């Protein structure tokens, strides 16, 4: 078996995934119209930062909460319930666990925060979201006040449509210690009060330390989005978060009637991600990148952050792969793995078939160990930092990159494990250029 034959299984898994998703009623584009390589080109052309494995692009300013989200370290989000004043066709809250239950049952977010603190949890960033959290202003303010008591200096943020907010409410939030307020501004076909929200944002600028707009980039809304950036810059808000627009696997008719298609290669690496936002829609990223270039050309002073769908998943991968660094037995079992500080996956180089034997012979001859040889495939896994030297010594060998994540094996029925049984799951193999 050679590398291309081995990698075919992953390609087939992606094809099967896309076929299964299309059964929800929205087709994929025939070919990827905005390859991920465009991100770095855009960043270079407009002086943006391109970070987190090229999944996060930003200019001028970015929320500290967005930086914390990349790893999920010392950050948490709370909600009272999932009721909302809006009914957006693209909302992904129905994908949350126990969605129907939390439409009618409220959580005690102050008690939950106190329990986390008592258990030793450390937080730098805390958020309250919904639904619409300002259905419960007293609970939100109580949470903010308690957060400041338990975690002095913690960064707090609130997500809101602004429907239930007024000047007095803004002052109360500020007095309770709110660090950042994020307004959801919806596209024209689902909005019924944008002008009022802009007025609220202008009032908030003088009251809350950071005011942010968070908005999905819906294909076809480029003109409206440029106007949003201009208006937001004019009133002095801190920044705009441009989110990659996603299909949440329901309301397919709303997507198809607008002519939307799903993004080919929706994920850098196919995996069972926890984030419930759905499948990226084709065209969203291209327009987001155009908006970054537009802001550069216009000389806008506000911060702009493009948060791709890929960016939403790095925290999960970081948290799972932390176990590799913390578990000596796991590192000893896979000494050839290296943590990618960009996308957070564990990676190594690989060769297959006759090439695997060539690589093993070379490694043995030069006294390198720390590789893994599997005679059944056959294949060899070895550290990626061998690649340059190996290519000089064995130029004909076809080499690939193996992408991995730590998982926990399910305990056998009727037996409780004393400690997690961890292993590495390979999620992709791609030929190295």
Short mmCIF file of C-alpha atoms in Angstrom, two decimals:
data_model
loop_
_atom_site.label_atom_id
_atom_site.label_comp_id
_atom_site.label_asym_id
_atom_site.label_seq_id
_atom_site.Cartn_x
_atom_site.Cartn_y
_atom_site.Cartn_z
CA UNK A 1 0.00 0.00 0.00
CA UNK A 2 1.40 3.41 -0.96
CA UNK A 3 0.56 6.81 0.54
CA UNK A 4 -2.06 7.74 -2.03
CA UNK A 5 -3.90 4.46 -1.55
CA UNK A 6 -3.80 4.88 2.23
CA UNK A 7 -5.06 8.48 2.04
CA UNK A 8 -7.95 7.45 -0.21
CA UNK A 9 -9.86 6.16 2.81
CA UNK A 10 -9.92 9.67 4.29
CA UNK A 11 -11.04 11.14 0.96
CA UNK A 12 -13.86 8.62 0.79
CA UNK A 13 -14.91 9.50 4.35
CA UNK A 14 -15.18 13.16 3.32
CA UNK A 15 -17.28 12.20 0.30
CA UNK A 16 -19.57 10.09 2.48
CA UNK A 17 -19.90 12.96 4.96
CA UNK A 18 -20.87 15.43 2.25
CA UNK A 19 -23.41 13.00 0.81
CA UNK A 20 -24.97 12.54 4.25
CA UNK A 21 -25.14 16.30 4.86
CA UNK A 22 -26.76 16.92 1.48
CA UNK A 23 -29.67 14.76 2.61
CA UNK A 24 -30.66 17.71 4.84
CA UNK A 25 -31.56 19.54 1.64
CA UNK A 26 -28.73 21.96 0.83
CA UNK A 27 -26.15 20.92 -1.81
CA UNK A 28 -22.39 21.44 -1.72
CA UNK A 29 -20.66 23.60 -4.30
CA UNK A 30 -19.02 21.50 -7.02
CA UNK A 31 -15.53 22.81 -6.26
CA UNK A 32 -14.14 24.93 -3.45
CA UNK A 33 -14.43 28.51 -4.68
CA UNK A 34 -12.38 30.08 -1.88
CA UNK A 35 -9.49 27.79 -0.90
CA UNK A 36 -8.06 28.40 2.55
CA UNK A 37 -4.79 29.57 1.01
CA UNK A 38 -6.58 32.85 0.19
CA UNK A 39 -6.51 33.77 3.88
CA UNK A 40 -2.76 34.30 4.06
CA UNK A 41 -2.77 36.18 0.75
CA UNK A 42 -5.48 38.52 2.03
CA UNK A 43 -3.65 39.08 5.30
CA UNK A 44 -0.48 39.99 3.44
CA UNK A 45 -2.27 42.37 1.08
CA UNK A 46 -4.09 44.31 3.81
CA UNK A 47 -1.67 44.09 6.71
CA UNK A 48 -3.84 41.78 8.83
CA UNK A 49 -2.72 39.26 11.40
CA UNK A 50 -3.27 35.70 10.19
CA UNK A 51 -3.22 33.45 13.25
CA UNK A 52 -4.42 30.24 14.85
CA UNK A 53 -3.52 28.05 11.92
CA UNK A 54 -4.71 30.76 9.49
CA UNK A 55 -8.24 30.36 10.88
CA UNK A 56 -8.35 33.82 12.50
CA UNK A 57 -7.62 37.07 10.63
CA UNK A 58 -7.76 40.45 12.33
CA UNK A 59 -6.66 44.06 12.06
CA UNK A 60 -6.28 46.94 14.55
CA UNK A 61 -7.98 45.28 17.57
CA UNK A 62 -9.27 41.91 18.71
CA UNK A 63 -11.18 41.04 21.86
CA UNK A 64 -9.13 39.24 24.54
CA UNK A 65 -12.04 36.79 24.71
CA UNK A 66 -11.43 35.84 21.07
CA UNK A 67 -7.80 35.11 21.86
CA UNK A 68 -8.79 32.96 24.85
CA UNK A 69 -11.31 31.05 22.73
CA UNK A 70 -8.52 29.65 20.57
CA UNK A 71 -7.45 27.25 23.31
CA UNK A 72 -10.47 27.28 25.62
CA UNK A 73 -8.13 27.87 28.56
CA UNK A 74 -9.62 29.70 31.56
CA UNK A 75 -12.74 30.75 29.68
CA UNK A 76 -16.40 29.77 29.96
CA UNK A 77 -19.82 30.81 28.66
CA UNK A 78 -23.06 30.71 30.66
CA UNK A 79 -26.71 31.08 29.68
CA UNK A 80 -29.91 31.47 31.69
CA UNK A 81 -32.14 29.85 29.09
CA UNK A 82 -32.46 29.64 25.31
CA UNK A 83 -35.52 31.83 24.79
CA UNK A 84 -34.96 34.65 22.32
CA UNK A 85 -36.69 37.75 20.98
CA UNK A 86 -35.57 36.90 17.43
CA UNK A 87 -36.37 34.00 15.12
CA UNK A 88 -33.38 33.88 12.77
CA UNK A 89 -33.52 31.14 10.15
CA UNK A 90 -29.81 30.43 10.60
CA UNK A 91 -29.83 30.11 14.41
CA UNK A 92 -27.94 27.02 15.60
CA UNK A 93 -29.23 26.99 19.18
CA UNK A 94 -31.55 24.06 18.32
CA UNK A 95 -28.35 22.00 17.99
CA UNK A 96 -27.52 22.51 21.67
CA UNK A 97 -28.05 19.72 24.14
CA UNK A 98 -31.46 19.89 25.84
CA UNK A 99 -32.59 22.80 23.65
CA UNK A 100 -36.31 22.17 24.14
CA UNK A 101 -35.87 21.87 27.89
CA UNK A 102 -34.06 25.20 28.17
CA UNK A 103 -36.76 26.99 26.23
CA UNK A 104 -38.87 26.65 29.36
CA UNK A 105 -36.41 26.15 32.20
CA UNK A 106 -33.91 28.67 33.55
CA UNK A 107 -30.48 28.02 35.01
CA UNK A 108 -29.00 29.70 38.06
CA UNK A 109 -25.87 31.10 36.46
CA UNK A 110 -24.62 32.71 39.67
CA UNK A 111 -24.81 29.38 41.50
CA UNK A 112 -23.09 27.63 38.58
CA UNK A 113 -20.25 30.16 38.69
CA UNK A 114 -19.90 29.75 42.45
CA UNK A 115 -19.80 25.97 42.07
CA UNK A 116 -17.07 26.24 39.44
CA UNK A 117 -15.06 28.53 41.70
CA UNK A 118 -15.45 26.18 44.67
CA UNK A 119 -14.20 23.33 42.48
CA UNK A 120 -11.03 25.28 41.71
CA UNK A 121 -11.86 26.54 38.22
CA UNK A 122 -9.76 29.48 37.05
CA UNK A 123 -11.17 32.00 34.59
CA UNK A 124 -9.76 34.95 32.69
CA UNK A 125 -12.80 35.39 30.42
CA UNK A 126 -16.48 34.82 31.19
CA UNK A 127 -19.53 35.35 28.98
CA UNK A 128 -23.30 35.39 29.25
CA UNK A 129 -25.25 34.46 26.14
CA UNK A 130 -28.65 33.04 25.22
CA UNK A 131 -31.15 33.04 23.67
CA UNK A 132 -31.49 36.63 24.73
CA UNK A 133 -29.87 37.04 28.15
CA UNK A 134 -31.50 40.43 28.76
CA UNK A 135 -34.81 38.68 29.25
CA UNK A 136 -33.23 38.33 32.72
CA UNK A 137 -31.37 41.61 33.40
CA UNK A 138 -31.25 41.11 37.16
CA UNK A 139 -29.66 37.67 36.79
CA UNK A 140 -27.14 39.00 34.29
CA UNK A 141 -26.09 41.88 36.53
CA UNK A 142 -25.87 39.58 39.55
CA UNK A 143 -23.61 37.26 37.54
CA UNK A 144 -21.33 40.13 36.51
CA UNK A 145 -21.04 41.38 40.07
CA UNK A 146 -20.29 37.91 41.43
CA UNK A 147 -17.74 37.27 38.69
CA UNK A 148 -15.86 40.42 39.69
CA UNK A 149 -15.87 39.28 43.33
CA UNK A 150 -14.71 35.73 42.66
CA UNK A 151 -12.28 36.56 39.84
CA UNK A 152 -10.90 40.09 40.24
CA UNK A 153 -9.87 41.49 36.86
CA UNK A 154 -11.82 38.88 34.87
CA UNK A 155 -12.95 39.94 31.39
CA UNK A 156 -16.73 39.67 31.06
CA UNK A 157 -18.83 39.93 27.93
CA UNK A 158 -22.52 39.86 27.07
CA UNK A 159 -24.19 38.81 23.82
CA UNK A 160 -27.44 40.59 22.98
CA UNK A 161 -29.64 41.63 20.08
CA UNK A 162 -30.29 44.88 21.90
CA UNK A 163 -34.07 44.44 21.66
CA UNK A 164 -34.57 44.76 25.42
CA UNK A 165 -31.80 47.22 26.17
CA UNK A 166 -32.06 50.93 26.95
CA UNK A 167 -29.77 53.60 28.36
CA UNK A 168 -30.61 52.71 31.96
CA UNK A 169 -29.89 49.06 31.23
CA UNK A 170 -26.52 49.97 29.74
CA UNK A 171 -25.59 51.93 32.85
CA UNK A 172 -26.60 49.01 35.07
CA UNK A 173 -24.42 46.62 33.06
CA UNK A 174 -21.47 48.97 33.27
CA UNK A 175 -21.92 49.43 37.01
CA UNK A 176 -22.00 45.64 37.40
CA UNK A 177 -18.57 45.44 35.79
CA UNK A 178 -19.27 44.43 32.17
CA UNK A 179 -16.07 44.56 30.09
CA UNK A 180 -17.53 44.01 26.62
CA UNK A 181 -20.97 44.04 25.03
CA UNK A 182 -21.52 42.26 21.72
CA UNK A 183 -24.46 43.32 19.61
CA UNK A 184 -25.90 40.93 17.06
CA UNK A 185 -26.84 42.90 13.96
CA UNK A 186 -28.81 40.79 11.54
CA UNK A 187 -28.97 41.03 7.73
CA UNK A 188 -31.71 43.12 6.09
CA UNK A 189 -34.09 40.21 5.43
CA UNK A 190 -34.30 39.34 9.14
CA UNK A 191 -33.92 42.75 10.77
CA UNK A 192 -36.61 45.00 12.16
CA UNK A 193 -34.69 47.64 14.07
CA UNK A 194 -31.11 48.22 12.97
CA UNK A 195 -31.23 51.99 13.43
CA UNK A 196 -32.20 51.58 17.08
CA UNK A 197 -29.35 49.13 17.63
CA UNK A 198 -26.87 51.61 16.17
CA UNK A 199 -28.21 54.25 18.56
CA UNK A 200 -27.72 51.84 21.46
CA UNK A 201 -24.20 51.04 20.33
CA UNK A 202 -23.34 54.73 20.19
CA UNK A 203 -24.65 55.13 23.74
CA UNK A 204 -22.71 52.05 24.85
CA UNK A 205 -19.42 53.42 23.52
CA UNK A 206 -19.31 55.95 26.32
CA UNK A 207 -20.39 53.51 29.01
CA UNK A 208 -18.96 49.99 28.43
CA UNK A 209 -15.19 49.61 27.87
CA UNK A 210 -15.54 47.64 24.61
CA UNK A 211 -18.48 47.58 22.20
CA UNK A 212 -18.47 44.91 19.50
CA UNK A 213 -20.72 43.94 16.60
CA UNK A 214 -20.92 40.22 15.90
CA UNK A 215 -22.46 39.33 12.55
CA UNK A 216 -22.45 36.40 10.12
CA UNK A 217 -21.23 37.23 6.63
CA UNK A 218 -24.18 36.09 4.53
CA UNK A 219 -23.30 35.67 0.84
CA UNK A 220 -24.79 38.45 -1.23
CA UNK A 221 -24.76 41.02 1.58
CA UNK A 222 -21.45 42.67 0.70
CA UNK A 223 -22.87 46.17 0.13
CA UNK A 224 -24.83 46.08 3.39
CA UNK A 225 -21.79 44.78 5.26
CA UNK A 226 -19.58 47.58 3.94
CA UNK A 227 -22.18 50.06 5.18
CA UNK A 228 -22.18 48.30 8.57
CA UNK A 229 -18.41 48.70 8.82
CA UNK A 230 -18.55 52.38 7.91
CA UNK A 231 -21.36 53.12 10.39
CA UNK A 232 -19.69 51.12 13.14
CA UNK A 233 -16.39 52.92 12.59
CA UNK A 234 -18.12 56.30 12.63
CA UNK A 235 -19.66 55.76 16.07
CA UNK A 236 -16.38 54.58 17.55
CA UNK A 237 -17.03 50.96 18.49
CA UNK A 238 -14.08 48.73 19.32
CA UNK A 239 -14.54 46.13 16.63
CA UNK A 240 -16.63 43.90 14.40
CA UNK A 241 -16.48 40.12 14.48
CA UNK A 242 -17.21 38.70 11.03
CA UNK A 243 -18.42 35.12 11.41
CA UNK A 244 -18.35 32.52 8.66
CA UNK A 245 -22.00 31.87 7.84
CA UNK A 246 -23.14 28.29 8.45
CA UNK A 247 -26.06 25.99 7.70
CA UNK A 248 -27.23 24.58 11.07
CA UNK A 249 -28.71 21.39 9.53
CA UNK A 250 -32.28 22.66 9.80
CA UNK A 251 -34.42 25.26 7.96
CA UNK A 252 -33.01 23.97 4.68
CA UNK A 253 -35.82 25.61 2.69
CA UNK A 254 -34.67 29.05 3.87
CA UNK A 255 -31.18 28.35 2.56
CA UNK A 256 -32.18 26.83 -0.75
CA UNK A 257 -34.64 29.61 -1.61
CA UNK A 258 -31.74 32.04 -1.26
CA UNK A 259 -29.63 29.91 -3.58
CA UNK A 260 -27.02 29.02 -0.97
CA UNK A 261 -24.65 26.08 -1.37
CA UNK A 262 -22.36 24.53 1.22
CA UNK A 263 -18.63 25.00 1.19
CA UNK A 264 -16.64 22.20 -0.41
CA UNK A 265 -14.11 20.90 2.11
CA UNK A 266 -16.09 22.45 4.96
CA UNK A 267 -13.41 21.60 7.52
CA UNK A 268 -9.65 21.61 7.24
CA UNK A 269 -9.75 18.11 8.70
CA UNK A 270 -12.96 16.13 9.03
CA UNK A 271 -13.68 15.30 12.66
CA UNK A 272 -16.48 15.08 15.21
CA UNK A 273 -16.37 18.68 16.39
CA UNK A 274 -18.42 19.79 19.38
CA UNK A 275 -19.24 23.25 18.05
CA UNK A 276 -22.85 23.17 16.89
CA UNK A 277 -22.75 25.98 14.34
CA UNK A 278 -23.20 23.67 11.38
CA UNK A 279 -21.64 23.52 7.91
CA UNK A 280 -20.00 26.61 6.34
CA UNK A 281 -21.86 28.17 3.42
CA UNK A 282 -19.98 28.77 0.17
CA UNK A 283 -19.20 32.40 -0.52
CA UNK A 284 -19.19 33.59 3.08
CA UNK A 285 -15.43 33.47 3.52
CA UNK A 286 -14.73 35.17 0.18
CA UNK A 287 -16.91 38.12 1.18
CA UNK A 288 -15.36 38.26 4.66
CA UNK A 289 -11.90 38.50 3.11
CA UNK A 290 -13.15 41.23 0.77
CA UNK A 291 -14.43 43.14 3.82
CA UNK A 292 -10.99 43.01 5.42
CA UNK A 293 -9.49 44.42 2.22
CA UNK A 294 -12.24 47.05 2.08
CA UNK A 295 -11.50 48.18 5.64
CA UNK A 296 -7.82 48.49 4.73
CA UNK A 297 -8.56 50.55 1.62
CA UNK A 298 -10.98 52.80 3.53
CA UNK A 299 -8.57 53.28 6.42
CA UNK A 300 -11.18 52.25 9.00
CA UNK A 301 -9.90 52.50 12.55
CA UNK A 302 -12.09 49.90 14.25
CA UNK A 303 -10.92 46.36 14.82
CA UNK A 304 -12.13 43.69 12.41
CA UNK A 305 -11.82 39.99 13.14
CA UNK A 306 -12.74 37.26 10.68
CA UNK A 307 -13.65 34.19 12.73
CA UNK A 308 -13.82 31.24 10.36
CA UNK A 309 -15.65 28.02 11.11
CA UNK A 310 -12.22 26.40 11.49
CA UNK A 311 -11.41 28.93 14.22
CA UNK A 312 -14.35 27.70 16.30
CA UNK A 313 -12.84 24.22 16.57
CA UNK A 314 -9.27 24.83 17.69
CA UNK A 315 -10.19 25.11 21.37
CA UNK A 316 -11.64 21.60 21.35
CA UNK A 317 -8.56 20.15 19.64
CA UNK A 318 -6.24 21.97 22.06
CA UNK A 319 -8.14 20.66 25.06
CA UNK A 320 -8.13 17.07 23.79
CA UNK A 321 -4.47 17.14 22.81
CA UNK A 322 -3.35 18.66 26.12
CA UNK A 323 -3.44 15.09 27.38
CA UNK A 324 -0.49 14.20 25.13
CA UNK A 325 1.71 16.76 26.87
CA UNK A 326 0.43 15.80 30.32
CA UNK A 327 0.62 12.00 30.00
CA UNK A 328 4.16 10.53 29.97
CA UNK A 329 2.85 7.13 28.88
CA UNK A 330 1.15 8.65 25.84
CA UNK A 331 4.28 10.58 24.86
CA UNK A 332 6.34 7.43 25.26
CA UNK A 333 3.93 5.50 23.05
CA UNK A 334 4.03 8.14 20.29
CA UNK A 335 7.42 9.92 20.60
CA UNK A 336 7.33 11.02 16.96
CA UNK A 337 4.33 13.32 17.41
CA UNK A 338 4.62 17.10 17.58
CA UNK A 339 1.90 19.59 18.59
CA UNK A 340 1.09 22.08 15.83
CA UNK A 341 0.86 25.50 17.51
CA UNK A 342 -1.34 26.67 14.66
CA UNK A 343 -4.30 24.33 14.31
CA UNK A 344 -3.53 22.43 17.57
CA UNK A 345 -3.47 18.94 16.02
CA UNK A 346 -0.70 16.42 16.75
CA UNK A 347 1.29 15.73 13.61
CA UNK A 348 4.10 13.61 12.27
CA UNK A 349 5.50 12.55 8.92
CA UNK A 350 4.75 9.18 7.36
CA UNK A 351 5.87 6.94 4.53
CA UNK A 352 4.27 3.78 3.15
CA UNK A 353 5.13 0.61 1.28
CA UNK A 354 8.66 0.44 -0.11
CA UNK A 355 9.21 4.04 0.95
CA UNK A 356 8.63 3.06 4.58
CA UNK A 357 11.48 0.56 4.40
CA UNK A 358 13.74 3.16 2.76
CA UNK A 359 13.03 5.65 5.55
CA UNK A 360 13.60 3.05 8.26
CA UNK A 361 16.90 1.98 6.75
CA UNK A 362 18.05 5.60 6.52
CA UNK A 363 17.04 6.35 10.13
CA UNK A 364 18.84 3.27 11.43
CA UNK A 365 21.95 4.10 9.40
CA UNK A 366 22.24 7.62 10.81
CA UNK A 367 21.35 6.54 14.35
CA UNK A 368 17.89 8.10 14.63
CA UNK A 369 15.31 6.36 16.76
CA UNK A 370 11.93 7.54 17.98
CA UNK A 371 9.97 6.28 14.99
CA UNK A 372 7.14 3.80 14.74
CA UNK A 373 7.20 1.04 12.13
CA UNK A 374 4.07 -0.94 11.28
CA UNK A 375 4.96 -4.01 9.19
CA UNK A 376 1.32 -4.86 8.52
CA UNK A 377 0.67 -1.80 6.30
CA UNK A 378 3.71 -1.33 5.98
CA UNK A 379 4.26 2.25 7.16
CA UNK A 380 6.60 4.32 9.26
CA UNK A 381 5.74 7.33 11.42
CA UNK A 382 8.54 9.72 12.33
CA UNK A 383 9.09 13.31 13.51
CA UNK A 384 8.33 15.98 10.92
CA UNK A 385 11.65 17.69 11.61
CA UNK A 386 13.41 14.79 9.89
CA UNK A 387 11.81 15.61 6.55
CA UNK A 388 14.35 18.05 5.09
CA UNK A 389 17.35 15.85 5.85
CA UNK A 390 15.49 12.74 4.72
CA UNK A 391 14.57 14.27 1.36
CA UNK A 392 18.22 14.97 0.66
CA UNK A 393 19.17 11.41 1.55
CA UNK A 394 16.19 9.62 -0.05
CA UNK A 395 14.75 12.05 -2.65
CA UNK A 396 12.54 9.44 -4.30
CA UNK A 397 10.53 8.68 -1.14
CA UNK A 398 6.94 9.96 -1.12
CA UNK A 399 6.23 11.49 2.28
CA UNK A 400 2.97 12.44 3.93
CA UNK A 401 1.75 14.32 6.97
CA UNK A 402 -0.36 12.47 9.53
CA UNK A 403 -2.88 14.51 11.57
CA UNK A 404 -4.03 13.19 14.95
CA UNK A 405 -6.14 13.92 18.01
CA UNK A 406 -6.21 12.34 21.47
CA UNK A 407 -9.35 10.38 22.27
CA UNK A 408 -10.53 8.29 25.20
CA UNK A 409 -11.53 4.69 24.66
CA UNK A 410 -14.93 3.69 25.95
CA UNK A 411 -14.59 1.41 29.00
CA UNK A 412 -15.74 -2.15 28.57
CA UNK A 413 -19.33 -2.81 29.57
CA UNK A 414 -19.65 -3.30 33.31
CA UNK A 415 -16.13 -2.08 34.03
CA UNK A 416 -15.23 1.39 35.26
CA UNK A 417 -11.70 2.46 34.34
CA UNK A 418 -9.54 3.84 37.16
CA UNK A 419 -8.08 6.35 34.70
CA UNK A 420 -8.87 7.24 31.07
CA UNK A 421 -7.54 4.90 28.41
CA UNK A 422 -6.14 7.38 25.91
CA UNK A 423 -5.04 6.79 22.35
CA UNK A 424 -4.32 8.81 19.21
CA UNK A 425 -6.88 8.83 16.42
CA UNK A 426 -5.58 9.61 12.95
CA UNK A 427 -7.97 11.97 11.15
CA UNK A 428 -6.06 12.72 7.95
CA UNK A 429 -3.00 11.85 5.90
CA UNK A 430 -1.94 14.22 3.14
CA UNK A 431 1.04 14.15 0.84
CA UNK A 432 3.75 16.65 1.71
CA UNK A 433 4.54 19.02 -1.13
#
